[in-house]
C-alpha cells in the first residue's frame, strides 16, 4: 500500500443533473453536490467539508434537507435505487440510514421530502411505476405506498404540509394531488381537473393554501386541493411597475387551459413575508402577502450580465433550477442550469431602492467538461480550459478565481508559462499565445495549429510543444519559429511531457506507441509500441530515467530502454490520467469512473493501491504542484478538485525545492493612462464638489439663522401659554386632591361597616353548621350501639344451631358489615362535604373582601400616578424653557461676532481695491519696458544667426574627425575576428586533449582489471601450495598405519574423499596453465601499447605548448594595438565634447549679455575660430 495519502481539500464546481441541489445548513453554510460528494461550504471562512457518496451508485438524483436542518437525504441511482440519510452535525456526515423500496425493483427516486418534525420521509420513484413511498425512516419502516401517476405524466415535486405531518402534495405534468395518511394508507383528498397543465414546482403558503408554478409562466393558487385563483404576472406589468399591486382573480376550471406567453416558473419557495419564484431566465420575483389575503409583487432580482461572457451565452439568460433561504431569512441563494451559484442579502434588497442583482456565492464555475489543466512555478496559479468556451485562472493558495474569459470557440488545451505571465490555449481554428493582464487575456501571437488537444511549455519556458493530430510541433517562445516537427505516430497524440532539463520529450498516442524524442535534433531515443492498447496519458518518473504510461488495456506500465520494466495488474476500471510526485514516493492515477488511486513507487507487482472517490465522470487531467503539497484533478463533470498530499502520520511531503512565489502582474500602458486620467478627472470633480458644498453650506447657514429666529419667537409664545396652563393645572390638582381625600374617608368608613356585618353573618353560619355536625355524630354513635346489641343477641340465641346454619349467618354477617361500612363512608363523606363547604364559604368571603380592597387601592394608585406625571411634565417644561433661553443667548453672541467679521472684511476689501489701482499703474510701466525689450530681442536674433554659421563649421570639423577614426575601427574589428579564430583553434586543441585523456583513463582501467586478475591467480597458487602441504602431512600420518591394513585403508579413503572430490580437477589445472600463458601474453601487449601512447601524449603536449605560446604572443600584440586605438578614440571624443561645451557657453553668454556688449566680443571669437 502507498505510504502517501491524498485528502480532499477544496473543489470548484457544481454537479449537473441533481435536482434541488442547494440548501442551507446554517446561516453561513450551504450544502451542494460537487463531483461524487456533497460539499458543506462556509461562505464566511471560505472552507469546505466533504461528505463522500457511495462508490456503487451511478450518480445523485435529488437532495432534501430536514426541517431542523440536521439530516440530509441523498437519492442515488443504481440497479436498486436508494436514499441515504446523512447526519450533517457529524464531521464526515455519518450515514444514519439507507432506505430502499424493498423487494420492488426501483431505478431512481426522482424527488423526496422530510416531514416538518423530521421523523417521516417520502420518496417518489421514477418510471414506469411512479410509486410514492412513505417511511418512518429512523426505524427503516415503510408505512404506506401509493401510485401517483402513469408513465405519460411524470412527477416533478413532492412535499409535506409544514403544518401537518400526515398531509402530502404531489405535482407534475397534468397532476396536482393531495394525499392524507390515515389508517395505515395514503388516501387522495382532492380531485382537481388539471390534466392539460404542466406543473414544474409548488410551495405551501398556509395549512390549506398551495401556490404552484407552470411551464407557461402561470402562478395558480389552490385551497384545500381545489383551484381558486391565479396571480396574473404579465411581462409588461413586471417591467413597467415593479411595485404595483398584483391582482388575484378567480378562475374556472375551463380557463385553466389558456396558456400565457410568459417564461417558465421553474422554482418557488415560501417564507414568512410571502414567497419567491423564478420568472423566466435569470429573474426572481418576490411576492408579499397583503391584508386583503392577496399577494403583491414587491421586488424583481436579476442575475447581472457578465463582462467576461460572450454574446452567445449571456449570464442573465440562465434558467434557475433551485432556490433556498437561510434559517434567519437573511440570505436567498439560487443555482442555475449552467452550474453557477448566486446569493443576495434580503435586508439589502429591502433597503436598496434600485433594481437589486444577485452576486456569486463563491466563484464562477465551469459548466461543461474540463479539457486542459496546467500550473506554473513562480505563482500559485492553475489554468483550466473547458468545452464551455472559457479559460480560467485559479489561485490554489487563496482558493479564488483570479481571472477568466469566455471565447467564441471551444478551448481544447491550455498551458501556463513557468513565470505565470503567459498562457497558451488551443482552439478549434488556431493556437493562441496570450498575455495574462491584470483583468484580461490579451492575444499577441497566433499559430496555425488547428484543434490542438495537447500543449505544454518546457520547464525553462524557452520552448513549447503543441500537438496537431499525429504531429508534435516545437516552437521557440522568443522568436516564435517552428524549431522541430516530430513525426512518427500513426494515431492521434493523447499526451506529451517534457523532461526536467528540457532535453527530451515523451509522447503517447492512440496507435499504442510511446516515443521518447531528443528536442535538440528531433530524433527518437527510445520507443515502445503495443498496438492492442490505446494510450491516454504519459509522464516521466521523478528522476526522468523511466517513463510511466496508462491506456485502454487497464494497466499502468513503467518503460525503460524500449522495454516494459514493471506493470501494475489490471482491474475492471481503466486509467485515464496520471501524475508522479516530485519526491518520487507515489504515483497518482485517475480512472474512467472518476476515482483517484495512490500507488507507491517503485511500482508493486500486485494490485496494491489506495482508492479515493472524487469525481462523478472520467478524470481528464491531473497534476501535482511543484512543492508536492497539492494534487489537482479535473474531470468531464466540470469540477476542479484539490487534494492535500500527506503521509500516514498527517504531515506534508518534504520537498528539496525552495519555491518562491512572485506577485508581479502585467498591465497595459493604455490601462495605466486611463487610470491616471480617471484619477485626474475625479480630483477635478472633487474640487468642484468642495466648492459647491461650501457655497451650499453658507446658504444653509443663512436659512437656519432665519428659521432659528422664527422658532425662538414661537417657543417664547409657547412658554407663556404653558405657564398659564400650568397655573390652571395647579388649581385643578388642588381641587382633585381635596375631593380624593373626602372620597377616601367615606370609602374607608363604608368598608369598615361592611366588614363587621360580614363577620357577624358568617360567624352565625359557622355556629349552625357546627351544631348540625354534632347531631350527626350522635346519630352515628347510636346506630353503632344498636347494631352491636343486635349482633350480641343474635350470637346468644343462635349458638346451638351454629353448625347447621353457619353459611346463612355468615352471609347475613357479610351483608351487615357491608351496610356498616357504607354507613360509615356516608358519614365520613358528609363530614368532608361540610368541611369543604365551610372552607369555600370562608374563601369566597375573603376573596370578596380582598377584591373590594384592591379596587379602592388601584383607584388611589392611579390618582397618585396622575399627580406624579403632572409634576414631571411641569419640571420638563421648566427645563425646556431654560434651555431655549440659553440657546437664544448663544445666537445673540454669534450674531455679534458675525457683525464684527463683516466690518473686518469690508476693511479688507477697501485695502485690496487700493492694491488693484497700484498694480494697474505698474502694468502701464511694464508695457513701456516691454517695447524696449522687443528691440533688444531682434538684435539678439541676428547674433544667433551668426552663431549658427559658426556651429556649421564646427560640425564639419567633427565629421572629418569621425572619418579618420573609421579605418582604425575596421582594423580593430579585423583583429577581433583573428582573436576569435585563434580561440576556436584553442577549443579544438582542448577537445583533442580531453579525448586523449579519456583513452588514457580507459587503458588505466584495463590495467587495473588485469592486475586484479593477476592477484586472483597468485592467490589460487598459494591456495594450491597450502593444499599440497596438507596432503603431504596426511600422507605422512597414513604411513604410520602401514602395519595395520584396515586403518590404512580408512585413512586412504578419507584422504581421497577430502582431496579428490571430482575427477575434473586435473583437467582444470591444465586449463588454468593455458589461461595463465594467454594472460601473460595479453599483459605484455597492453604494456607496450601504454608506453607508445605515453610517448605520443608527450609529443602532442609539446606541440600544443608551442602553438599556445605563439597564440599568446599574437594576442599580446593585438591587445596593445587595441588599447592604443581606444586612447586615440577617447582623445577625439574629449575634443568633440570641448567644442560642444564652447558652443553652448557662447550661446548662453550672448543671451545673458546686452546687445551693446555682445557685438565686439562676437567679432573677436569669429576671428579666433578662423
PDB file of C-alpha atoms in Angstrom, residues 52-204:
ATOM      1  CA  UNK A  52     -18.482  11.400   0.174  1.00  0.00           C
ATOM      2  CA  UNK A  53     -21.108   9.496  -1.807  1.00  0.00           C
ATOM      3  CA  UNK A  54     -21.332   5.719  -2.117  1.00  0.00           C
ATOM      4  CA  UNK A  55     -18.969   4.072  -4.596  1.00  0.00           C
ATOM      5  CA  UNK A  56     -21.555   1.700  -6.100  1.00  0.00           C
ATOM      6  CA  UNK A  57     -24.022   4.444  -7.112  1.00  0.00           C
ATOM      7  CA  UNK A  58     -24.382   5.653 -10.707  1.00  0.00           C
ATOM      8  CA  UNK A  59     -24.986   9.236  -9.645  1.00  0.00           C
ATOM      9  CA  UNK A  60     -27.046  11.517  -7.429  1.00  0.00           C
ATOM     10  CA  UNK A  61     -30.582  12.440  -8.460  1.00  0.00           C
ATOM     11  CA  UNK A  62     -32.103  14.613  -5.694  1.00  0.00           C
ATOM     12  CA  UNK A  63     -31.221  16.297  -2.363  1.00  0.00           C
ATOM     13  CA  UNK A  64     -33.554  17.053   0.556  1.00  0.00           C
ATOM     14  CA  UNK A  65     -32.793  18.634   3.938  1.00  0.00           C
ATOM     15  CA  UNK A  66     -34.882  18.149   7.078  1.00  0.00           C
ATOM     16  CA  UNK A  67     -36.842  20.978   8.742  1.00  0.00           C
ATOM     17  CA  UNK A  68     -34.443  21.025  11.738  1.00  0.00           C
ATOM     18  CA  UNK A  69     -31.521  21.194   9.235  1.00  0.00           C
ATOM     19  CA  UNK A  70     -29.737  18.247  10.818  1.00  0.00           C
ATOM     20  CA  UNK A  71     -30.347  15.483   8.269  1.00  0.00           C
ATOM     21  CA  UNK A  72     -29.634  15.409   4.534  1.00  0.00           C
ATOM     22  CA  UNK A  73     -31.281  12.824   2.283  1.00  0.00           C
ATOM     23  CA  UNK A  74     -29.440  11.915  -0.948  1.00  0.00           C
ATOM     24  CA  UNK A  75     -31.187   9.978  -3.719  1.00  0.00           C
ATOM     25  CA  UNK A  76     -28.772   7.766  -5.711  1.00  0.00           C
ATOM     26  CA  UNK A  77     -29.431   5.844  -8.929  1.00  0.00           C
ATOM     27  CA  UNK A  78     -28.425   2.225  -9.495  1.00  0.00           C
ATOM     28  CA  UNK A  79     -29.705  -1.285 -10.135  1.00  0.00           C
ATOM     29  CA  UNK A  80     -31.529  -0.854  -6.814  1.00  0.00           C
ATOM     30  CA  UNK A  81     -32.007   2.865  -6.127  1.00  0.00           C
ATOM     31  CA  UNK A  82     -31.534   4.031  -2.553  1.00  0.00           C
ATOM     32  CA  UNK A  83     -31.923   7.088  -0.330  1.00  0.00           C
ATOM     33  CA  UNK A  84     -29.055   7.745   2.094  1.00  0.00           C
ATOM     34  CA  UNK A  85     -29.857   9.844   5.182  1.00  0.00           C
ATOM     35  CA  UNK A  86     -26.752  11.665   6.486  1.00  0.00           C
ATOM     36  CA  UNK A  87     -26.172  13.411   9.824  1.00  0.00           C
ATOM     37  CA  UNK A  88     -24.779  16.878   8.945  1.00  0.00           C
ATOM     38  CA  UNK A  89     -23.754  17.620  12.552  1.00  0.00           C
ATOM     39  CA  UNK A  90     -21.167  14.829  12.338  1.00  0.00           C
ATOM     40  CA  UNK A  91     -17.726  15.792  10.918  1.00  0.00           C
ATOM     41  CA  UNK A  92     -17.735  13.353   7.960  1.00  0.00           C
ATOM     42  CA  UNK A  93     -21.541  13.304   7.606  1.00  0.00           C
ATOM     43  CA  UNK A  94     -22.175   9.919   9.236  1.00  0.00           C
ATOM     44  CA  UNK A  95     -24.699   7.677   7.469  1.00  0.00           C
ATOM     45  CA  UNK A  96     -27.784   7.196   9.627  1.00  0.00           C
ATOM     46  CA  UNK A  97     -29.931   5.033   7.351  1.00  0.00           C
ATOM     47  CA  UNK A  98     -30.008   3.687   3.784  1.00  0.00           C
ATOM     48  CA  UNK A  99     -33.627   3.408   2.590  1.00  0.00           C
ATOM     49  CA  UNK A 100     -34.762   1.228  -0.319  1.00  0.00           C
ATOM     50  CA  UNK A 101     -38.084   0.331  -1.879  1.00  0.00           C
ATOM     51  CA  UNK A 102     -37.878  -3.211  -0.528  1.00  0.00           C
ATOM     52  CA  UNK A 103     -38.384  -6.098  -2.951  1.00  0.00           C
ATOM     53  CA  UNK A 104     -39.757  -3.937  -5.797  1.00  0.00           C
ATOM     54  CA  UNK A 105     -37.009  -3.011  -8.351  1.00  0.00           C
ATOM     55  CA  UNK A 106     -36.597   0.791  -8.492  1.00  0.00           C
ATOM     56  CA  UNK A 107     -34.001   2.518 -10.696  1.00  0.00           C
ATOM     57  CA  UNK A 108     -34.300   6.046  -9.243  1.00  0.00           C
ATOM     58  CA  UNK A 109     -36.116   8.313  -6.791  1.00  0.00           C
ATOM     59  CA  UNK A 110     -36.942  11.493  -8.747  1.00  0.00           C
ATOM     60  CA  UNK A 111     -37.934  13.599  -5.706  1.00  0.00           C
ATOM     61  CA  UNK A 112     -38.377  13.341  -1.939  1.00  0.00           C
ATOM     62  CA  UNK A 113     -39.122  15.404   1.195  1.00  0.00           C
ATOM     63  CA  UNK A 114     -38.862  15.320   5.008  1.00  0.00           C
ATOM     64  CA  UNK A 115     -41.843  15.880   7.319  1.00  0.00           C
ATOM     65  CA  UNK A 116     -41.953  19.077   9.489  1.00  0.00           C
ATOM     66  CA  UNK A 117     -40.870  17.126  12.605  1.00  0.00           C
ATOM     67  CA  UNK A 118     -38.121  15.289  10.589  1.00  0.00           C
ATOM     68  CA  UNK A 119     -39.498  11.834  11.585  1.00  0.00           C
ATOM     69  CA  UNK A 120     -41.042  10.835   8.250  1.00  0.00           C
ATOM     70  CA  UNK A 121     -39.670  10.800   4.699  1.00  0.00           C
ATOM     71  CA  UNK A 122     -41.461  10.438   1.374  1.00  0.00           C
ATOM     72  CA  UNK A 123     -39.821   9.350  -1.870  1.00  0.00           C
ATOM     73  CA  UNK A 124     -41.259   9.353  -5.395  1.00  0.00           C
ATOM     74  CA  UNK A 125     -39.960   6.576  -7.650  1.00  0.00           C
ATOM     75  CA  UNK A 126     -39.486   7.064 -11.387  1.00  0.00           C
ATOM     76  CA  UNK A 127     -40.936   5.440 -14.478  1.00  0.00           C
ATOM     77  CA  UNK A 128     -42.722   3.142 -15.092  1.00  0.00           C
ATOM     78  CA  UNK A 129     -44.260   2.602 -11.618  1.00  0.00           C
ATOM     79  CA  UNK A 130     -44.337   6.192 -10.211  1.00  0.00           C
ATOM     80  CA  UNK A 131     -44.897   4.936  -6.646  1.00  0.00           C
ATOM     81  CA  UNK A 132     -44.902   7.256  -3.635  1.00  0.00           C
ATOM     82  CA  UNK A 133     -43.314   5.589  -0.569  1.00  0.00           C
ATOM     83  CA  UNK A 134     -43.947   6.847   2.982  1.00  0.00           C
ATOM     84  CA  UNK A 135     -41.200   5.881   5.519  1.00  0.00           C
ATOM     85  CA  UNK A 136     -40.728   6.137   9.263  1.00  0.00           C
ATOM     86  CA  UNK A 137     -37.079   6.470   8.293  1.00  0.00           C
ATOM     87  CA  UNK A 138     -35.340   6.121  11.687  1.00  0.00           C
ATOM     88  CA  UNK A 139     -36.838   2.602  12.051  1.00  0.00           C
ATOM     89  CA  UNK A 140     -36.453   1.828   8.326  1.00  0.00           C
ATOM     90  CA  UNK A 141     -40.185   1.081   8.188  1.00  0.00           C
ATOM     91  CA  UNK A 142     -42.403   1.587   5.114  1.00  0.00           C
ATOM     92  CA  UNK A 143     -45.728   2.883   6.439  1.00  0.00           C
ATOM     93  CA  UNK A 144     -47.608   3.221   3.129  1.00  0.00           C
ATOM     94  CA  UNK A 145     -47.222   3.243  -0.673  1.00  0.00           C
ATOM     95  CA  UNK A 146     -49.447   4.636  -3.428  1.00  0.00           C
ATOM     96  CA  UNK A 147     -49.241   5.004  -7.222  1.00  0.00           C
ATOM     97  CA  UNK A 148     -49.433   8.730  -8.031  1.00  0.00           C
ATOM     98  CA  UNK A 149     -49.498   8.855 -11.869  1.00  0.00           C
ATOM     99  CA  UNK A 150     -48.931   6.931 -15.097  1.00  0.00           C
ATOM    100  CA  UNK A 151     -45.823   6.875 -17.311  1.00  0.00           C
ATOM    101  CA  UNK A 152     -47.123   9.685 -19.594  1.00  0.00           C
ATOM    102  CA  UNK A 153     -47.378  12.237 -16.750  1.00  0.00           C
ATOM    103  CA  UNK A 154     -44.084  12.481 -14.826  1.00  0.00           C
ATOM    104  CA  UNK A 155     -43.923  13.878 -11.264  1.00  0.00           C
ATOM    105  CA  UNK A 156     -41.680  16.921 -10.630  1.00  0.00           C
ATOM    106  CA  UNK A 157     -42.089  17.607  -6.886  1.00  0.00           C
ATOM    107  CA  UNK A 158     -43.470  16.099  -3.662  1.00  0.00           C
ATOM    108  CA  UNK A 159     -43.776  17.887  -0.309  1.00  0.00           C
ATOM    109  CA  UNK A 160     -45.208  17.687   3.202  1.00  0.00           C
ATOM    110  CA  UNK A 161     -47.685  20.195   4.583  1.00  0.00           C
ATOM    111  CA  UNK A 162     -45.454  22.217   7.009  1.00  0.00           C
ATOM    112  CA  UNK A 163     -48.373  22.399   9.472  1.00  0.00           C
ATOM    113  CA  UNK A 164     -49.478  18.745   9.254  1.00  0.00           C
ATOM    114  CA  UNK A 165     -47.304  15.595   9.239  1.00  0.00           C
ATOM    115  CA  UNK A 166     -49.955  13.463   7.548  1.00  0.00           C
ATOM    116  CA  UNK A 167     -50.795  15.638   4.503  1.00  0.00           C
ATOM    117  CA  UNK A 168     -48.754  15.492   1.265  1.00  0.00           C
ATOM    118  CA  UNK A 169     -48.770  17.307  -2.069  1.00  0.00           C
ATOM    119  CA  UNK A 170     -47.695  15.773  -5.413  1.00  0.00           C
ATOM    120  CA  UNK A 171     -47.377  17.841  -8.619  1.00  0.00           C
ATOM    121  CA  UNK A 172     -46.240  17.134 -12.176  1.00  0.00           C
ATOM    122  CA  UNK A 173     -47.413  17.088 -15.781  1.00  0.00           C
ATOM    123  CA  UNK A 174     -51.223  17.143 -15.541  1.00  0.00           C
ATOM    124  CA  UNK A 175     -51.021  16.097 -11.860  1.00  0.00           C
ATOM    125  CA  UNK A 176     -51.867  18.018  -8.707  1.00  0.00           C
ATOM    126  CA  UNK A 177     -52.906  15.716  -5.883  1.00  0.00           C
ATOM    127  CA  UNK A 178     -53.211  15.965  -2.107  1.00  0.00           C
ATOM    128  CA  UNK A 179     -52.844  12.788  -0.012  1.00  0.00           C
ATOM    129  CA  UNK A 180     -53.587  12.215   3.652  1.00  0.00           C
ATOM    130  CA  UNK A 181     -52.075   9.404   5.725  1.00  0.00           C
ATOM    131  CA  UNK A 182     -54.738   7.694   7.823  1.00  0.00           C
ATOM    132  CA  UNK A 183     -55.411   4.112   8.963  1.00  0.00           C
ATOM    133  CA  UNK A 184     -52.059   2.891   7.547  1.00  0.00           C
ATOM    134  CA  UNK A 185     -52.690   4.108   3.980  1.00  0.00           C
ATOM    135  CA  UNK A 186     -52.275   7.217   1.780  1.00  0.00           C
ATOM    136  CA  UNK A 187     -55.687   8.426   0.587  1.00  0.00           C
ATOM    137  CA  UNK A 188     -56.270  11.099  -2.058  1.00  0.00           C
ATOM    138  CA  UNK A 189     -58.216  14.057  -0.658  1.00  0.00           C
ATOM    139  CA  UNK A 190     -58.749  16.194  -3.829  1.00  0.00           C
ATOM    140  CA  UNK A 191     -59.692  15.641  -7.477  1.00  0.00           C
ATOM    141  CA  UNK A 192     -58.714  18.812  -9.380  1.00  0.00           C
ATOM    142  CA  UNK A 193     -59.131  18.794 -13.194  1.00  0.00           C
ATOM    143  CA  UNK A 194     -55.651  19.921 -14.305  1.00  0.00           C
ATOM    144  CA  UNK A 195     -54.794  17.339 -16.986  1.00  0.00           C
ATOM    145  CA  UNK A 196     -53.559  19.941 -19.510  1.00  0.00           C
ATOM    146  CA  UNK A 197     -51.329  21.925 -17.120  1.00  0.00           C
ATOM    147  CA  UNK A 198     -47.639  21.098 -16.689  1.00  0.00           C
ATOM    148  CA  UNK A 199     -46.737  21.910 -13.077  1.00  0.00           C
ATOM    149  CA  UNK A 200     -42.988  22.446 -12.541  1.00  0.00           C
ATOM    150  CA  UNK A 201     -42.978  23.391  -8.826  1.00  0.00           C
ATOM    151  CA  UNK A 202     -45.169  24.239  -5.842  1.00  0.00           C
ATOM    152  CA  UNK A 203     -44.951  25.616  -2.268  1.00  0.00           C
ATOM    153  CA  UNK A 204     -47.216  25.566   0.794  1.00  0.00           C
TER     154      UNK A 204
END
